[in-house]
Amino acid sequence: MTDLEVDVADGVAILTLNRPEQRNAYTRAMGEALSAAYRACDEDDGVRAIVLTGAGDAFCAGADLVADPFDATDGAFTASPIDPAAFNLRTPVIAAVNGHAIGIGLTIALQADMRIMAADAKYAVAQARRGVIGDCTSHWTLPHIAGVSVAAELLLTGRTFDGHEAVTLGLASKCLPAGEVLDHAVALATDIAVNVAPMSAALSKRLLWDTVSRGYSPREVAELETELHHRLLGGPDAAEGVAAFRERRAPRWTGSPARDWEPLP
């Protein structure tokens, strides 16, 4: 048994945090495995969407401070151990948060593009209640996802909330009974894998996240959207998307983010 299981089928990679007896408590080895899996998936054109979930009845109960305590005096310590973060990938990432996600368990999920969360599970960015602060760029992801007011409340109080409130706060697109979370996330990922052009997804994702991180104005976004349309229009996938729609069939995409990627200006 490893700290992370990887299963790829039909264009979807399911990455499972795999320490169920410890409620998938985070360790450095788990972070290294997840980072490596993210890199491998992003370089594989056979993977068009990623689902991150947890084994058993929890997503990740936080850092395992007994088996793998943090040591800030260690020169290798970083508060952002997942490298690359999910938002830096070209591949869409969906967090299937199937149970409790506390501390780093939640901040890892916040790096995903979308979150489906278990309705009755407990969630918290609880680090301030442990004498430290939120990690995994949560001081950026939370304002990006839910706004500064929500981010301040969650980061400064460390309070616990459930999946219903996560939807209300804008942290999750949907909450479901725990047993339905993974299936729904996989169905969503499969829809992306089949029906969305890989380069379109990659460019749209990058523009979404960069609009906040680089502070683009509406005019700059409009200019970038036009430039990216120029990259795609007249290409084989733009023609295939129209042909598949007219012929009422599944598209056959040929674009390759791994091979043909050009960063945004």
Short mmCIF file of C-alpha atoms in Angstrom, two decimals:
data_model
loop_
_atom_site.label_atom_id
_atom_site.label_comp_id
_atom_site.label_asym_id
_atom_site.label_seq_id
_atom_site.Cartn_x
_atom_site.Cartn_y
_atom_site.Cartn_z
CA MET A 1 0.00 0.00 0.00
CA THR A 2 1.28 3.47 -0.90
CA ASP A 3 0.19 6.88 0.38
CA LEU A 4 -1.32 7.64 -3.03
CA GLU A 5 -3.10 5.39 -5.50
CA VAL A 6 -3.31 6.33 -9.19
CA ASP A 7 -5.92 4.84 -11.52
CA VAL A 8 -6.27 6.04 -15.12
CA ALA A 9 -9.16 5.01 -17.37
CA ASP A 10 -11.11 6.64 -20.20
CA GLY A 11 -9.13 9.86 -20.05
CA VAL A 12 -9.64 10.37 -16.29
CA ALA A 13 -6.97 9.93 -13.63
CA ILE A 14 -8.28 9.21 -10.13
CA LEU A 15 -5.70 10.09 -7.48
CA THR A 16 -6.62 8.67 -4.08
CA LEU A 17 -5.02 9.76 -0.81
CA ASN A 18 -4.49 6.36 0.69
CA ARG A 19 -4.01 6.17 4.45
CA PRO A 20 -7.59 5.24 5.37
CA GLU A 21 -6.76 3.95 8.86
CA GLN A 22 -5.35 7.40 9.65
CA ARG A 23 -8.19 9.17 7.79
CA ASN A 24 -5.63 9.97 5.08
CA ALA A 25 -3.66 12.24 7.38
CA TYR A 26 -1.07 14.09 5.34
CA THR A 27 2.61 13.10 5.37
CA ARG A 28 5.59 14.41 3.45
CA ALA A 29 5.65 11.16 1.46
CA MET A 30 2.02 11.71 0.47
CA GLY A 31 2.82 15.23 -0.71
CA GLU A 32 5.76 14.01 -2.76
CA ALA A 33 3.64 11.28 -4.33
CA LEU A 34 0.83 13.70 -5.18
CA SER A 35 3.28 16.18 -6.71
CA ALA A 36 4.80 13.44 -8.86
CA ALA A 37 1.37 12.20 -9.94
CA TYR A 38 0.27 15.71 -10.89
CA ARG A 39 3.39 16.16 -13.04
CA ALA A 40 2.98 12.78 -14.72
CA CYS A 41 -0.70 13.32 -15.49
CA ASP A 42 -0.06 16.78 -16.90
CA GLU A 43 2.50 15.40 -19.34
CA ASP A 44 0.20 12.58 -20.48
CA ASP A 45 -2.25 13.45 -23.27
CA GLY A 46 -4.17 10.33 -22.32
CA VAL A 47 -5.22 12.12 -19.11
CA ARG A 48 -7.73 14.85 -19.86
CA ALA A 49 -9.10 15.38 -16.36
CA ILE A 50 -7.93 14.55 -12.83
CA VAL A 51 -10.06 13.63 -9.81
CA LEU A 52 -8.48 13.87 -6.36
CA THR A 53 -10.21 11.99 -3.54
CA GLY A 54 -9.55 10.10 -0.31
CA ALA A 55 -9.75 6.41 0.60
CA GLY A 56 -12.34 5.36 3.16
CA ASP A 57 -14.66 7.82 4.86
CA ALA A 58 -12.38 10.89 4.94
CA PHE A 59 -10.68 13.08 2.37
CA CYS A 60 -7.77 14.16 4.57
CA ALA A 61 -7.97 14.80 8.30
CA GLY A 62 -5.00 17.18 8.25
CA ALA A 63 -1.31 16.78 8.85
CA ASP A 64 -0.12 13.68 10.67
CA LEU A 65 1.75 15.48 13.44
CA VAL A 66 2.63 12.22 15.17
CA ALA A 67 4.09 10.20 12.30
CA ASP A 68 5.50 13.18 10.38
CA PRO A 69 5.72 16.34 12.52
CA PHE A 70 6.54 19.62 10.81
CA ASP A 71 9.94 21.07 11.63
CA ALA A 72 10.36 24.69 10.56
CA THR A 73 14.07 24.48 11.39
CA ASP A 74 14.44 21.87 8.66
CA GLY A 75 15.85 23.57 5.57
CA ALA A 76 13.59 21.39 3.43
CA PHE A 77 10.37 22.66 5.06
CA THR A 78 7.89 24.49 2.85
CA ALA A 79 4.34 25.63 3.52
CA SER A 80 3.51 24.80 -0.12
CA PRO A 81 4.61 21.17 -0.44
CA ILE A 82 2.44 20.26 -3.45
CA ASP A 83 4.54 21.21 -6.45
CA PRO A 84 3.05 21.83 -8.94
CA ALA A 85 -0.15 22.96 -7.27
CA ALA A 86 -3.31 21.79 -9.01
CA PHE A 87 -4.02 25.30 -10.30
CA ASN A 88 -0.66 25.32 -12.11
CA LEU A 89 -1.50 22.24 -14.19
CA ARG A 90 -2.91 22.45 -17.69
CA THR A 91 -5.24 19.55 -16.90
CA PRO A 92 -8.54 20.30 -15.11
CA VAL A 93 -8.55 19.03 -11.51
CA ILE A 94 -11.73 18.16 -9.58
CA ALA A 95 -11.52 17.54 -5.84
CA ALA A 96 -14.00 14.85 -4.79
CA VAL A 97 -13.98 15.75 -1.11
CA ASN A 98 -15.70 12.62 0.12
CA GLY A 99 -15.35 13.26 3.86
CA HIS A 100 -13.64 15.35 6.50
CA ALA A 101 -11.01 17.77 5.17
CA ILE A 102 -9.18 19.70 7.88
CA GLY A 103 -6.13 21.94 7.68
CA ILE A 104 -3.87 20.93 4.84
CA GLY A 105 -6.53 18.45 3.78
CA LEU A 106 -8.80 21.35 2.86
CA THR A 107 -6.09 23.67 1.55
CA ILE A 108 -4.95 21.01 -0.93
CA ALA A 109 -8.55 20.70 -2.15
CA LEU A 110 -8.76 24.50 -2.51
CA GLN A 111 -6.03 24.31 -5.16
CA ALA A 112 -8.32 22.30 -7.46
CA ASP A 113 -10.43 23.92 -10.16
CA MET A 114 -13.69 22.50 -8.79
CA ARG A 115 -14.81 20.90 -5.55
CA ILE A 116 -17.64 18.41 -4.93
CA MET A 117 -18.01 18.03 -1.16
CA ALA A 118 -19.72 15.61 1.19
CA ALA A 119 -22.71 17.32 2.76
CA ASP A 120 -22.28 16.19 6.36
CA ALA A 121 -18.48 16.15 6.61
CA LYS A 122 -16.44 18.65 8.65
CA TYR A 123 -14.19 21.22 7.00
CA ALA A 124 -11.83 23.83 8.42
CA VAL A 125 -8.67 25.77 7.69
CA ALA A 126 -7.80 25.13 11.31
CA GLN A 127 -4.12 26.04 11.32
CA ALA A 128 -4.59 29.27 13.32
CA ARG A 129 -6.01 27.12 16.13
CA ARG A 130 -2.79 25.10 16.12
CA GLY A 131 -0.47 28.10 16.45
CA VAL A 132 0.46 28.39 12.76
CA ILE A 133 -1.30 29.77 9.66
CA GLY A 134 -3.03 28.43 6.55
CA ASP A 135 -0.76 26.76 4.03
CA CYS A 136 -0.78 25.59 0.38
CA THR A 137 -1.30 29.19 -0.83
CA SER A 138 -4.66 29.34 0.98
CA HIS A 139 -4.22 33.08 1.51
CA TRP A 140 -4.48 33.33 -2.29
CA THR A 141 -6.85 30.49 -3.22
CA LEU A 142 -9.52 31.36 -0.65
CA PRO A 143 -9.89 35.03 -1.71
CA HIS A 144 -9.78 33.89 -5.35
CA ILE A 145 -12.54 31.33 -4.83
CA ALA A 146 -14.80 32.96 -2.26
CA GLY A 147 -13.69 36.57 -1.76
CA VAL A 148 -11.65 38.36 0.88
CA SER A 149 -14.45 38.51 3.48
CA VAL A 150 -15.02 34.73 3.48
CA ALA A 151 -11.27 34.08 3.36
CA ALA A 152 -10.67 36.32 6.38
CA GLU A 153 -13.39 34.59 8.39
CA LEU A 154 -12.13 31.08 7.66
CA LEU A 155 -8.41 31.83 7.97
CA LEU A 156 -8.64 33.98 11.10
CA THR A 157 -11.16 31.87 13.03
CA GLY A 158 -10.21 28.38 11.87
CA ARG A 159 -13.83 27.42 12.49
CA THR A 160 -15.53 24.25 11.26
CA PHE A 161 -18.31 24.14 8.67
CA ASP A 162 -20.12 21.47 6.65
CA GLY A 163 -20.69 20.84 2.95
CA HIS A 164 -23.94 22.78 2.81
CA GLU A 165 -22.19 25.88 4.11
CA ALA A 166 -19.25 25.25 1.77
CA VAL A 167 -21.66 25.66 -1.15
CA THR A 168 -23.20 28.77 0.40
CA LEU A 169 -19.73 30.29 0.90
CA GLY A 170 -18.77 29.49 -2.69
CA LEU A 171 -16.07 26.93 -1.82
CA ALA A 172 -17.89 24.03 -3.49
CA SER A 173 -19.99 23.83 -6.62
CA LYS A 174 -22.11 21.05 -5.12
CA CYS A 175 -22.52 19.03 -1.92
CA LEU A 176 -23.86 15.50 -1.96
CA PRO A 177 -24.16 12.51 0.36
CA ALA A 178 -20.65 11.21 0.93
CA GLY A 179 -21.23 8.01 -1.04
CA GLU A 180 -22.18 9.98 -4.17
CA VAL A 181 -19.31 12.47 -4.23
CA LEU A 182 -16.73 10.43 -6.14
CA ASP A 183 -19.18 9.13 -8.75
CA HIS A 184 -20.40 12.65 -9.46
CA ALA A 185 -16.84 13.98 -9.74
CA VAL A 186 -15.83 11.15 -12.09
CA ALA A 187 -18.90 11.77 -14.26
CA LEU A 188 -17.97 15.45 -14.47
CA ALA A 189 -14.35 14.58 -15.30
CA THR A 190 -15.47 12.08 -17.96
CA ASP A 191 -17.67 14.71 -19.58
CA ILE A 192 -14.63 17.00 -19.80
CA ALA A 193 -12.42 14.17 -21.09
CA VAL A 194 -14.84 13.30 -23.90
CA ASN A 195 -16.49 16.55 -24.89
CA VAL A 196 -13.98 19.35 -24.18
CA ALA A 197 -11.01 20.03 -26.44
CA PRO A 198 -7.87 19.51 -24.31
CA MET A 199 -6.16 22.70 -25.47
CA SER A 200 -9.35 24.71 -24.93
CA ALA A 201 -9.57 23.45 -21.36
CA ALA A 202 -5.89 24.14 -20.73
CA LEU A 203 -5.98 27.70 -22.07
CA SER A 204 -9.27 28.57 -20.38
CA LYS A 205 -8.00 27.23 -17.04
CA ARG A 206 -4.78 29.20 -17.30
CA LEU A 207 -6.62 32.42 -18.14
CA LEU A 208 -9.04 31.94 -15.23
CA TRP A 209 -6.30 31.58 -12.63
CA ASP A 210 -3.94 34.14 -14.18
CA THR A 211 -6.67 36.77 -14.29
CA VAL A 212 -6.49 36.89 -10.51
CA SER A 213 -2.80 36.18 -9.93
CA ARG A 214 -1.68 38.76 -12.50
CA GLY A 215 -4.47 41.22 -11.84
CA TYR A 216 -5.71 41.47 -15.43
CA SER A 217 -8.23 44.20 -16.15
CA PRO A 218 -11.40 43.45 -18.16
CA ARG A 219 -9.77 45.04 -21.21
CA GLU A 220 -6.67 42.84 -20.82
CA VAL A 221 -8.84 39.73 -20.47
CA ALA A 222 -10.74 40.68 -23.62
CA GLU A 223 -7.45 41.07 -25.51
CA LEU A 224 -6.15 37.74 -24.23
CA GLU A 225 -9.39 35.97 -25.14
CA THR A 226 -9.04 37.34 -28.67
CA GLU A 227 -5.41 36.26 -28.89
CA LEU A 228 -6.26 32.76 -27.68
CA HIS A 229 -9.11 32.53 -30.17
CA HIS A 230 -6.57 33.33 -32.89
CA ARG A 231 -4.47 30.40 -31.65
CA LEU A 232 -7.41 28.01 -31.83
CA LEU A 233 -9.58 29.18 -34.73
CA GLY A 234 -8.66 27.44 -37.95
CA GLY A 235 -7.00 24.62 -36.03
CA PRO A 236 -8.05 20.98 -36.30
CA ASP A 237 -9.91 20.87 -32.98
CA ALA A 238 -11.99 23.96 -33.80
CA ALA A 239 -13.03 22.28 -37.06
CA GLU A 240 -13.62 18.95 -35.30
CA GLY A 241 -15.81 20.54 -32.63
CA VAL A 242 -18.11 21.99 -35.27
CA ALA A 243 -18.12 18.76 -37.32
CA ALA A 244 -18.93 16.61 -34.28
CA PHE A 245 -21.79 18.94 -33.32
CA ARG A 246 -23.26 18.85 -36.82
CA GLU A 247 -22.88 15.09 -37.13
CA ARG A 248 -24.19 14.46 -33.61
CA ARG A 249 -21.23 12.33 -32.56
CA ALA A 250 -18.50 12.43 -29.95
CA PRO A 251 -15.56 14.63 -31.00
CA ARG A 252 -12.16 13.17 -31.85
CA TRP A 253 -9.69 15.67 -30.45
CA THR A 254 -6.09 15.77 -31.68
CA GLY A 255 -4.72 18.82 -29.85
CA SER A 256 -1.90 18.10 -27.41
CA PRO A 257 -1.26 20.46 -24.48
CA ALA A 258 1.77 18.36 -23.52
CA ARG A 259 3.30 18.74 -26.99
CA ASP A 260 1.99 22.07 -28.27
CA TRP A 261 1.64 24.21 -25.16
CA GLU A 262 2.60 27.87 -25.40
CA PRO A 263 2.27 29.94 -22.21
CA LEU A 264 -0.03 32.92 -22.09
CA PRO A 265 1.73 36.23 -22.82
#
